């Protein structure tokens, strides 16, 4: 899933693709690099971000979705708002990627169900401007158990709204109301999330916990675009762990990492007739 941020303030590439023509061109490049899905969003969810007006979000994403869907791209809209989801689906999106899992705007579940679209529910506790206040997982089983329990609750609400089971995808929400150690724990132990019975999407690309891991001698986190090598190792791990999909900024490097991981898991190649005896 290739990321197209049509935003002025996203943590990795804010402002780079805020104009529709630039966003469409970026989406085409991601497709050429091997993206299966383009995830198009008009609201930054980086820690501390403030929300745009609904009209702003609509103006950012709808023209881009319409253009790319018309060219045959499989498009996901990254939004927490029912109104934006409805317009995006009308414009040609087929997936609603809601980082709030329906908590920010429950009507988004009804909109998705009515369209027969796929719904990605991420683990979420609060909006970006204060989600750090909710990064506490002191109960039995820690962050993994809490994420699974809270995702199960969301699945029940999603089903009740009419979204079919085979249209539900889950995301453990790396970086959302989670500290670095929480993200690593979820990556190490993805099995309980997979055991919930739905495909799992994971978005680790360029996130701050990777920047912290790669911090320089002065303690400053590595810049987002310098985190790709570490991310490639995470992708290889996720491929072996059974993730359904990965949300990435650099599709080409992600494809390379996944191709190598796939080859390492394949049965040993048989020698051909030219092999020495």
PDB file of C-alpha atoms in Angstrom:
ATOM      1  CA  UNK A   1       0.000   0.000   0.000  1.00  0.00           C
ATOM      2  CA  UNK A   2       1.748   3.130  -1.243  1.00  0.00           C
ATOM      3  CA  UNK A   3       1.208   6.340   0.731  1.00  0.00           C
ATOM      4  CA  UNK A   4       0.023   9.503  -1.020  1.00  0.00           C
ATOM      5  CA  UNK A   5      -0.107  12.313   1.537  1.00  0.00           C
ATOM      6  CA  UNK A   6      -2.062  15.236   0.094  1.00  0.00           C
ATOM      7  CA  UNK A   7      -1.212  17.307   3.150  1.00  0.00           C
ATOM      8  CA  UNK A   8       0.964  20.276   4.098  1.00  0.00           C
ATOM      9  CA  UNK A   9       2.065  18.811   7.437  1.00  0.00           C
ATOM     10  CA  UNK A  10       2.637  15.041   7.280  1.00  0.00           C
ATOM     11  CA  UNK A  11       5.763  13.985   9.182  1.00  0.00           C
ATOM     12  CA  UNK A  12       7.560  12.433   6.206  1.00  0.00           C
ATOM     13  CA  UNK A  13       6.634  14.403   3.104  1.00  0.00           C
ATOM     14  CA  UNK A  14       4.231  17.139   4.191  1.00  0.00           C
ATOM     15  CA  UNK A  15       3.707  19.730   1.460  1.00  0.00           C
ATOM     16  CA  UNK A  16       5.511  17.779  -1.245  1.00  0.00           C
ATOM     17  CA  UNK A  17       2.327  16.494  -2.882  1.00  0.00           C
ATOM     18  CA  UNK A  18      -0.299  18.929  -1.633  1.00  0.00           C
ATOM     19  CA  UNK A  19      -1.191  20.074  -5.167  1.00  0.00           C
ATOM     20  CA  UNK A  20      -3.475  17.573  -6.954  1.00  0.00           C
ATOM     21  CA  UNK A  21      -1.238  17.292 -10.011  1.00  0.00           C
ATOM     22  CA  UNK A  22       1.796  16.503  -7.854  1.00  0.00           C
ATOM     23  CA  UNK A  23      -0.160  13.935  -5.825  1.00  0.00           C
ATOM     24  CA  UNK A  24      -1.460  12.201  -8.962  1.00  0.00           C
ATOM     25  CA  UNK A  25       2.050  12.098 -10.434  1.00  0.00           C
ATOM     26  CA  UNK A  26       3.376  10.633  -7.182  1.00  0.00           C
ATOM     27  CA  UNK A  27       0.640   8.000  -7.197  1.00  0.00           C
ATOM     28  CA  UNK A  28       1.617   6.997 -10.724  1.00  0.00           C
ATOM     29  CA  UNK A  29       5.246   6.630  -9.650  1.00  0.00           C
ATOM     30  CA  UNK A  30       4.245   4.417  -6.730  1.00  0.00           C
ATOM     31  CA  UNK A  31       2.211   2.219  -9.085  1.00  0.00           C
ATOM     32  CA  UNK A  32       5.160   1.958 -11.463  1.00  0.00           C
ATOM     33  CA  UNK A  33       7.303   0.886  -8.510  1.00  0.00           C
ATOM     34  CA  UNK A  34       4.884  -1.931  -7.689  1.00  0.00           C
ATOM     35  CA  UNK A  35       2.208  -0.603  -5.335  1.00  0.00           C
ATOM     36  CA  UNK A  36      -0.914  -2.777  -5.197  1.00  0.00           C
ATOM     37  CA  UNK A  37      -3.013  -0.095  -3.494  1.00  0.00           C
ATOM     38  CA  UNK A  38      -2.665   3.693  -3.224  1.00  0.00           C
ATOM     39  CA  UNK A  39      -3.660   5.077   0.175  1.00  0.00           C
ATOM     40  CA  UNK A  40      -4.664   8.713  -0.318  1.00  0.00           C
ATOM     41  CA  UNK A  41      -5.111  10.940   2.720  1.00  0.00           C
ATOM     42  CA  UNK A  42      -5.793  14.610   3.338  1.00  0.00           C
ATOM     43  CA  UNK A  43      -5.322  14.769   7.104  1.00  0.00           C
ATOM     44  CA  UNK A  44      -2.003  14.403   8.885  1.00  0.00           C
ATOM     45  CA  UNK A  45      -2.133  12.111  11.907  1.00  0.00           C
ATOM     46  CA  UNK A  46       1.418  12.754  13.105  1.00  0.00           C
ATOM     47  CA  UNK A  47       1.669  13.358  16.864  1.00  0.00           C
ATOM     48  CA  UNK A  48       0.464  16.855  17.704  1.00  0.00           C
ATOM     49  CA  UNK A  49      -1.245  17.493  14.356  1.00  0.00           C
ATOM     50  CA  UNK A  50      -4.381  19.618  14.209  1.00  0.00           C
ATOM     51  CA  UNK A  51      -7.334  18.593  12.065  1.00  0.00           C
ATOM     52  CA  UNK A  52      -8.221  20.310   8.784  1.00  0.00           C
ATOM     53  CA  UNK A  53     -11.751  21.471   8.046  1.00  0.00           C
ATOM     54  CA  UNK A  54     -13.941  18.897   6.290  1.00  0.00           C
ATOM     55  CA  UNK A  55     -14.035  21.078   3.178  1.00  0.00           C
ATOM     56  CA  UNK A  56     -10.233  21.223   3.125  1.00  0.00           C
ATOM     57  CA  UNK A  57      -9.909  17.466   3.396  1.00  0.00           C
ATOM     58  CA  UNK A  58     -12.456  16.910   0.635  1.00  0.00           C
ATOM     59  CA  UNK A  59     -10.730  19.364  -1.684  1.00  0.00           C
ATOM     60  CA  UNK A  60      -7.405  17.649  -1.119  1.00  0.00           C
ATOM     61  CA  UNK A  61      -8.349  14.022  -1.698  1.00  0.00           C
ATOM     62  CA  UNK A  62     -11.352  13.785  -4.019  1.00  0.00           C
ATOM     63  CA  UNK A  63      -9.687  15.093  -7.211  1.00  0.00           C
ATOM     64  CA  UNK A  64      -6.665  12.860  -6.652  1.00  0.00           C
ATOM     65  CA  UNK A  65      -8.778   9.772  -5.990  1.00  0.00           C
ATOM     66  CA  UNK A  66     -10.974  10.440  -9.031  1.00  0.00           C
ATOM     67  CA  UNK A  67      -7.961  10.844 -11.327  1.00  0.00           C
ATOM     68  CA  UNK A  68      -6.072   7.755 -10.150  1.00  0.00           C
ATOM     69  CA  UNK A  69      -9.147   5.518  -9.912  1.00  0.00           C
ATOM     70  CA  UNK A  70     -10.104   6.524 -13.460  1.00  0.00           C
ATOM     71  CA  UNK A  71      -6.694   5.228 -14.579  1.00  0.00           C
ATOM     72  CA  UNK A  72      -7.386   1.848 -12.990  1.00  0.00           C
ATOM     73  CA  UNK A  73      -5.612   2.212  -9.654  1.00  0.00           C
ATOM     74  CA  UNK A  74      -6.951   0.405  -6.595  1.00  0.00           C
ATOM     75  CA  UNK A  75      -7.488   3.321  -4.227  1.00  0.00           C
ATOM     76  CA  UNK A  76      -7.892   3.516  -0.464  1.00  0.00           C
ATOM     77  CA  UNK A  77      -8.976   6.706   1.269  1.00  0.00           C
ATOM     78  CA  UNK A  78      -7.206   7.444   4.543  1.00  0.00           C
ATOM     79  CA  UNK A  79      -9.855   9.301   6.549  1.00  0.00           C
ATOM     80  CA  UNK A  80     -11.729   9.325   9.848  1.00  0.00           C
ATOM     81  CA  UNK A  81     -14.746  11.215   8.492  1.00  0.00           C
ATOM     82  CA  UNK A  82     -17.907   9.669   7.063  1.00  0.00           C
ATOM     83  CA  UNK A  83     -18.474  12.602   4.717  1.00  0.00           C
ATOM     84  CA  UNK A  84     -15.001  12.260   3.233  1.00  0.00           C
ATOM     85  CA  UNK A  85     -15.331   8.477   2.967  1.00  0.00           C
ATOM     86  CA  UNK A  86     -18.647   8.817   1.106  1.00  0.00           C
ATOM     87  CA  UNK A  87     -17.199  11.299  -1.386  1.00  0.00           C
ATOM     88  CA  UNK A  88     -14.074   9.197  -1.863  1.00  0.00           C
ATOM     89  CA  UNK A  89     -16.070   6.034  -2.529  1.00  0.00           C
ATOM     90  CA  UNK A  90     -18.198   7.939  -5.017  1.00  0.00           C
ATOM     91  CA  UNK A  91     -14.998   9.126  -6.712  1.00  0.00           C
ATOM     92  CA  UNK A  92     -13.719   5.570  -7.119  1.00  0.00           C
ATOM     93  CA  UNK A  93     -12.055   4.454  -3.879  1.00  0.00           C
ATOM     94  CA  UNK A  94     -12.778   0.856  -2.855  1.00  0.00           C
ATOM     95  CA  UNK A  95     -11.161   0.796   0.604  1.00  0.00           C
ATOM     96  CA  UNK A  96     -11.731   3.014   3.642  1.00  0.00           C
ATOM     97  CA  UNK A  97      -8.628   3.148   5.837  1.00  0.00           C
ATOM     98  CA  UNK A  98      -9.836   4.658   9.119  1.00  0.00           C
ATOM     99  CA  UNK A  99      -7.100   5.136  11.705  1.00  0.00           C
ATOM    100  CA  UNK A 100      -9.768   5.625  14.377  1.00  0.00           C
ATOM    101  CA  UNK A 101     -11.527   2.317  13.705  1.00  0.00           C
ATOM    102  CA  UNK A 102     -14.875   4.118  13.662  1.00  0.00           C
ATOM    103  CA  UNK A 103     -14.423   5.840  17.015  1.00  0.00           C
ATOM    104  CA  UNK A 104     -13.935   9.351  15.605  1.00  0.00           C
ATOM    105  CA  UNK A 105     -17.067   9.216  13.430  1.00  0.00           C
ATOM    106  CA  UNK A 106     -19.194   6.068  13.832  1.00  0.00           C
ATOM    107  CA  UNK A 107     -21.238   6.944  10.712  1.00  0.00           C
ATOM    108  CA  UNK A 108     -18.215   5.996   8.611  1.00  0.00           C
ATOM    109  CA  UNK A 109     -19.036   2.341   9.279  1.00  0.00           C
ATOM    110  CA  UNK A 110     -22.526   2.723   7.809  1.00  0.00           C
ATOM    111  CA  UNK A 111     -21.120   4.531   4.773  1.00  0.00           C
ATOM    112  CA  UNK A 112     -18.586   1.770   4.164  1.00  0.00           C
ATOM    113  CA  UNK A 113     -21.171  -0.977   4.590  1.00  0.00           C
ATOM    114  CA  UNK A 114     -23.602   0.684   2.168  1.00  0.00           C
ATOM    115  CA  UNK A 115     -20.880   0.856  -0.487  1.00  0.00           C
ATOM    116  CA  UNK A 116     -19.754  -2.747   0.047  1.00  0.00           C
ATOM    117  CA  UNK A 117     -16.217  -1.458   0.477  1.00  0.00           C
ATOM    118  CA  UNK A 118     -13.333  -2.920   2.455  1.00  0.00           C
ATOM    119  CA  UNK A 119     -12.767  -1.309   5.849  1.00  0.00           C
ATOM    120  CA  UNK A 120      -9.403  -1.054   7.605  1.00  0.00           C
ATOM    121  CA  UNK A 121      -9.814  -0.563  11.350  1.00  0.00           C
ATOM    122  CA  UNK A 122      -6.736   0.622  13.178  1.00  0.00           C
ATOM    123  CA  UNK A 123      -6.158   0.502  16.917  1.00  0.00           C
ATOM    124  CA  UNK A 124      -6.679   4.067  18.144  1.00  0.00           C
ATOM    125  CA  UNK A 125      -7.384   5.826  21.414  1.00  0.00           C
ATOM    126  CA  UNK A 126      -7.349   9.576  20.759  1.00  0.00           C
ATOM    127  CA  UNK A 127      -6.719  12.253  18.162  1.00  0.00           C
ATOM    128  CA  UNK A 128      -3.169  13.196  17.253  1.00  0.00           C
ATOM    129  CA  UNK A 129      -3.066  16.358  19.338  1.00  0.00           C
ATOM    130  CA  UNK A 130      -3.276  14.407  22.606  1.00  0.00           C
ATOM    131  CA  UNK A 131      -2.834  10.712  21.810  1.00  0.00           C
ATOM    132  CA  UNK A 132       0.466  10.571  23.723  1.00  0.00           C
ATOM    133  CA  UNK A 133      -1.563  10.932  26.919  1.00  0.00           C
ATOM    134  CA  UNK A 134      -3.121   7.510  26.248  1.00  0.00           C
ATOM    135  CA  UNK A 135       0.085   5.511  25.673  1.00  0.00           C
ATOM    136  CA  UNK A 136      -0.382   3.481  28.875  1.00  0.00           C
ATOM    137  CA  UNK A 137      -0.691  -0.319  28.804  1.00  0.00           C
ATOM    138  CA  UNK A 138      -0.362  -1.515  32.384  1.00  0.00           C
ATOM    139  CA  UNK A 139      -2.904  -4.345  32.312  1.00  0.00           C
ATOM    140  CA  UNK A 140      -2.195  -8.075  32.083  1.00  0.00           C
ATOM    141  CA  UNK A 141      -0.558  -8.912  28.766  1.00  0.00           C
ATOM    142  CA  UNK A 142       0.569  -5.339  28.191  1.00  0.00           C
ATOM    143  CA  UNK A 143       0.162  -3.583  24.884  1.00  0.00           C
ATOM    144  CA  UNK A 144      -0.465  -6.726  22.799  1.00  0.00           C
ATOM    145  CA  UNK A 145      -3.392  -7.870  24.932  1.00  0.00           C
ATOM    146  CA  UNK A 146      -4.870  -4.365  25.086  1.00  0.00           C
ATOM    147  CA  UNK A 147      -4.638  -3.854  21.331  1.00  0.00           C
ATOM    148  CA  UNK A 148      -6.309  -7.204  20.657  1.00  0.00           C
ATOM    149  CA  UNK A 149      -9.101  -6.564  23.145  1.00  0.00           C
ATOM    150  CA  UNK A 150      -9.820  -3.114  21.782  1.00  0.00           C
ATOM    151  CA  UNK A 151      -9.683  -4.268  18.166  1.00  0.00           C
ATOM    152  CA  UNK A 152     -12.154  -7.059  18.989  1.00  0.00           C
ATOM    153  CA  UNK A 153     -14.527  -4.409  20.310  1.00  0.00           C
ATOM    154  CA  UNK A 154     -14.185  -2.474  17.066  1.00  0.00           C
ATOM    155  CA  UNK A 155     -14.856  -5.590  14.998  1.00  0.00           C
ATOM    156  CA  UNK A 156     -18.160  -6.091  16.799  1.00  0.00           C
ATOM    157  CA  UNK A 157     -19.190  -2.502  16.035  1.00  0.00           C
ATOM    158  CA  UNK A 158     -18.100  -2.839  12.404  1.00  0.00           C
ATOM    159  CA  UNK A 159     -20.103  -6.030  11.973  1.00  0.00           C
ATOM    160  CA  UNK A 160     -23.125  -4.440  13.633  1.00  0.00           C
ATOM    161  CA  UNK A 161     -22.972  -1.609  11.082  1.00  0.00           C
ATOM    162  CA  UNK A 162     -23.223  -4.142   8.258  1.00  0.00           C
ATOM    163  CA  UNK A 163     -19.653  -4.524   7.015  1.00  0.00           C
ATOM    164  CA  UNK A 164     -19.098  -8.145   5.980  1.00  0.00           C
ATOM    165  CA  UNK A 165     -16.433 -10.163   7.796  1.00  0.00           C
ATOM    166  CA  UNK A 166     -14.467 -10.682   4.584  1.00  0.00           C
ATOM    167  CA  UNK A 167     -14.284  -6.900   4.149  1.00  0.00           C
ATOM    168  CA  UNK A 168     -12.628  -6.189   7.521  1.00  0.00           C
ATOM    169  CA  UNK A 169      -8.879  -5.585   7.827  1.00  0.00           C
ATOM    170  CA  UNK A 170      -7.156  -4.829  11.146  1.00  0.00           C
ATOM    171  CA  UNK A 171      -4.143  -2.616  11.895  1.00  0.00           C
ATOM    172  CA  UNK A 172      -2.360  -2.646  15.290  1.00  0.00           C
ATOM    173  CA  UNK A 173      -1.697   1.088  14.993  1.00  0.00           C
ATOM    174  CA  UNK A 174       2.054   1.454  15.404  1.00  0.00           C
ATOM    175  CA  UNK A 175       2.862   4.905  16.721  1.00  0.00           C
ATOM    176  CA  UNK A 176      -0.694   5.801  17.657  1.00  0.00           C
ATOM    177  CA  UNK A 177      -0.936   6.235  21.442  1.00  0.00           C
ATOM    178  CA  UNK A 178       2.135   4.032  21.702  1.00  0.00           C
ATOM    179  CA  UNK A 179       5.691   4.599  22.787  1.00  0.00           C
ATOM    180  CA  UNK A 180       8.640   3.065  20.970  1.00  0.00           C
ATOM    181  CA  UNK A 181       8.772  -0.015  23.151  1.00  0.00           C
ATOM    182  CA  UNK A 182       5.076  -0.662  22.506  1.00  0.00           C
ATOM    183  CA  UNK A 183       5.665  -0.665  18.754  1.00  0.00           C
ATOM    184  CA  UNK A 184       8.516  -3.150  19.040  1.00  0.00           C
ATOM    185  CA  UNK A 185       6.448  -5.429  21.284  1.00  0.00           C
ATOM    186  CA  UNK A 186       3.634  -5.492  18.724  1.00  0.00           C
ATOM    187  CA  UNK A 187       6.040  -6.246  15.887  1.00  0.00           C
ATOM    188  CA  UNK A 188       7.682  -9.080  17.847  1.00  0.00           C
ATOM    189  CA  UNK A 189       4.337 -10.654  18.765  1.00  0.00           C
ATOM    190  CA  UNK A 190       1.926 -10.172  15.892  1.00  0.00           C
ATOM    191  CA  UNK A 191       0.377 -13.649  16.267  1.00  0.00           C
ATOM    192  CA  UNK A 192      -2.380 -12.588  18.715  1.00  0.00           C
ATOM    193  CA  UNK A 193      -3.492  -9.860  16.298  1.00  0.00           C
ATOM    194  CA  UNK A 194      -3.515 -12.358  13.427  1.00  0.00           C
ATOM    195  CA  UNK A 195      -5.487 -14.751  15.615  1.00  0.00           C
ATOM    196  CA  UNK A 196      -8.403 -12.312  15.627  1.00  0.00           C
ATOM    197  CA  UNK A 197      -9.204 -13.831  12.231  1.00  0.00           C
ATOM    198  CA  UNK A 198      -8.868 -10.886   9.849  1.00  0.00           C
ATOM    199  CA  UNK A 199      -6.155  -9.765   7.449  1.00  0.00           C
ATOM    200  CA  UNK A 200      -3.631  -7.501   9.162  1.00  0.00           C
ATOM    201  CA  UNK A 201      -2.167  -4.324   7.705  1.00  0.00           C
ATOM    202  CA  UNK A 202       0.940  -2.844   9.343  1.00  0.00           C
ATOM    203  CA  UNK A 203       2.336   0.652   8.877  1.00  0.00           C
ATOM    204  CA  UNK A 204       5.869   1.022  10.234  1.00  0.00           C
ATOM    205  CA  UNK A 205       7.269   3.105   7.385  1.00  0.00           C
ATOM    206  CA  UNK A 206       9.560   5.970   8.473  1.00  0.00           C
ATOM    207  CA  UNK A 207       7.933   6.192  11.909  1.00  0.00           C
ATOM    208  CA  UNK A 208       9.619   7.841  14.851  1.00  0.00           C
ATOM    209  CA  UNK A 209      10.464   4.610  16.693  1.00  0.00           C
ATOM    210  CA  UNK A 210      12.767   3.756  13.777  1.00  0.00           C
ATOM    211  CA  UNK A 211      14.265   7.232  13.920  1.00  0.00           C
ATOM    212  CA  UNK A 212      14.934   6.786  17.631  1.00  0.00           C
ATOM    213  CA  UNK A 213      16.580   3.406  17.010  1.00  0.00           C
ATOM    214  CA  UNK A 214      18.934   5.046  14.507  1.00  0.00           C
ATOM    215  CA  UNK A 215      19.643   8.189  16.530  1.00  0.00           C
ATOM    216  CA  UNK A 216      23.036   9.823  16.098  1.00  0.00           C
ATOM    217  CA  UNK A 217      25.666  10.401  18.804  1.00  0.00           C
ATOM    218  CA  UNK A 218      23.869  13.583  19.825  1.00  0.00           C
ATOM    219  CA  UNK A 219      20.629  11.655  20.393  1.00  0.00           C
ATOM    220  CA  UNK A 220      18.832  13.288  17.475  1.00  0.00           C
ATOM    221  CA  UNK A 221      16.544  10.818  15.647  1.00  0.00           C
ATOM    222  CA  UNK A 222      17.497   9.850  12.102  1.00  0.00           C
ATOM    223  CA  UNK A 223      15.512  11.847   9.541  1.00  0.00           C
ATOM    224  CA  UNK A 224      12.458  10.027   8.032  1.00  0.00           C
ATOM    225  CA  UNK A 225      13.983   9.263   4.629  1.00  0.00           C
ATOM    226  CA  UNK A 226      17.058   7.782   6.325  1.00  0.00           C
ATOM    227  CA  UNK A 227      15.024   5.069   8.036  1.00  0.00           C
ATOM    228  CA  UNK A 228      14.390   2.877   4.971  1.00  0.00           C
ATOM    229  CA  UNK A 229      17.135   0.292   5.600  1.00  0.00           C
ATOM    230  CA  UNK A 230      15.808  -0.455   9.087  1.00  0.00           C
ATOM    231  CA  UNK A 231      12.292  -0.512   7.686  1.00  0.00           C
ATOM    232  CA  UNK A 232      13.336  -3.132   5.125  1.00  0.00           C
ATOM    233  CA  UNK A 233      14.285  -5.494   7.957  1.00  0.00           C
ATOM    234  CA  UNK A 234      10.907  -4.866   9.609  1.00  0.00           C
ATOM    235  CA  UNK A 235       9.184  -5.656   6.296  1.00  0.00           C
ATOM    236  CA  UNK A 236      11.055  -8.941   5.950  1.00  0.00           C
ATOM    237  CA  UNK A 237       9.966  -9.845   9.472  1.00  0.00           C
ATOM    238  CA  UNK A 238       6.348  -8.943   8.731  1.00  0.00           C
ATOM    239  CA  UNK A 239       6.347 -11.035   5.574  1.00  0.00           C
ATOM    240  CA  UNK A 240       7.395 -14.051   7.618  1.00  0.00           C
ATOM    241  CA  UNK A 241       4.967 -13.236  10.406  1.00  0.00           C
ATOM    242  CA  UNK A 242       1.949 -13.391   8.093  1.00  0.00           C
ATOM    243  CA  UNK A 243       0.906  -9.768   7.622  1.00  0.00           C
ATOM    244  CA  UNK A 244      -1.596  -9.249   4.806  1.00  0.00           C
ATOM    245  CA  UNK A 245      -0.258  -5.881   3.769  1.00  0.00           C
ATOM    246  CA  UNK A 246       2.218  -3.135   4.551  1.00  0.00           C
ATOM    247  CA  UNK A 247       1.701   0.606   4.237  1.00  0.00           C
ATOM    248  CA  UNK A 248       4.885   2.205   2.885  1.00  0.00           C
ATOM    249  CA  UNK A 249       6.317   5.445   1.534  1.00  0.00           C
ATOM    250  CA  UNK A 250       9.079   3.945  -0.640  1.00  0.00           C
ATOM    251  CA  UNK A 251       7.391   1.213  -2.649  1.00  0.00           C
ATOM    252  CA  UNK A 252      10.460   0.166  -4.620  1.00  0.00           C
ATOM    253  CA  UNK A 253      12.622  -0.540  -1.578  1.00  0.00           C
ATOM    254  CA  UNK A 254       9.687  -2.299   0.099  1.00  0.00           C
ATOM    255  CA  UNK A 255       9.201  -4.534  -2.942  1.00  0.00           C
ATOM    256  CA  UNK A 256      12.924  -5.346  -2.955  1.00  0.00           C
ATOM    257  CA  UNK A 257      12.869  -6.299   0.731  1.00  0.00           C
ATOM    258  CA  UNK A 258       9.780  -8.472   0.303  1.00  0.00           C
ATOM    259  CA  UNK A 259      11.234 -10.210  -2.772  1.00  0.00           C
ATOM    260  CA  UNK A 260      14.374 -11.134  -0.833  1.00  0.00           C
ATOM    261  CA  UNK A 261      12.344 -12.294   2.157  1.00  0.00           C
ATOM    262  CA  UNK A 262      10.194 -14.454  -0.108  1.00  0.00           C
ATOM    263  CA  UNK A 263      13.251 -16.080  -1.690  1.00  0.00           C
ATOM    264  CA  UNK A 264      14.769 -16.838   1.711  1.00  0.00           C
ATOM    265  CA  UNK A 265      11.577 -18.643   2.750  1.00  0.00           C
ATOM    266  CA  UNK A 266      11.311 -20.606  -0.514  1.00  0.00           C
ATOM    267  CA  UNK A 267      12.433 -24.259  -0.760  1.00  0.00           C
ATOM    268  CA  UNK A 268      16.050 -24.642  -1.817  1.00  0.00           C
ATOM    269  CA  UNK A 269      16.474 -24.509  -5.573  1.00  0.00           C
ATOM    270  CA  UNK A 270      17.424 -27.806  -7.225  1.00  0.00           C
ATOM    271  CA  UNK A 271      20.716 -27.824  -9.116  1.00  0.00           C
ATOM    272  CA  UNK A 272      20.356 -27.753 -12.887  1.00  0.00           C
ATOM    273  CA  UNK A 273      22.075 -30.041 -15.390  1.00  0.00           C
ATOM    274  CA  UNK A 274      25.107 -27.747 -15.617  1.00  0.00           C
ATOM    275  CA  UNK A 275      25.942 -28.054 -11.932  1.00  0.00           C
ATOM    276  CA  UNK A 276      29.227 -29.767 -11.149  1.00  0.00           C
ATOM    277  CA  UNK A 277      28.906 -33.371 -10.043  1.00  0.00           C
TER     278      UNK A 277
END
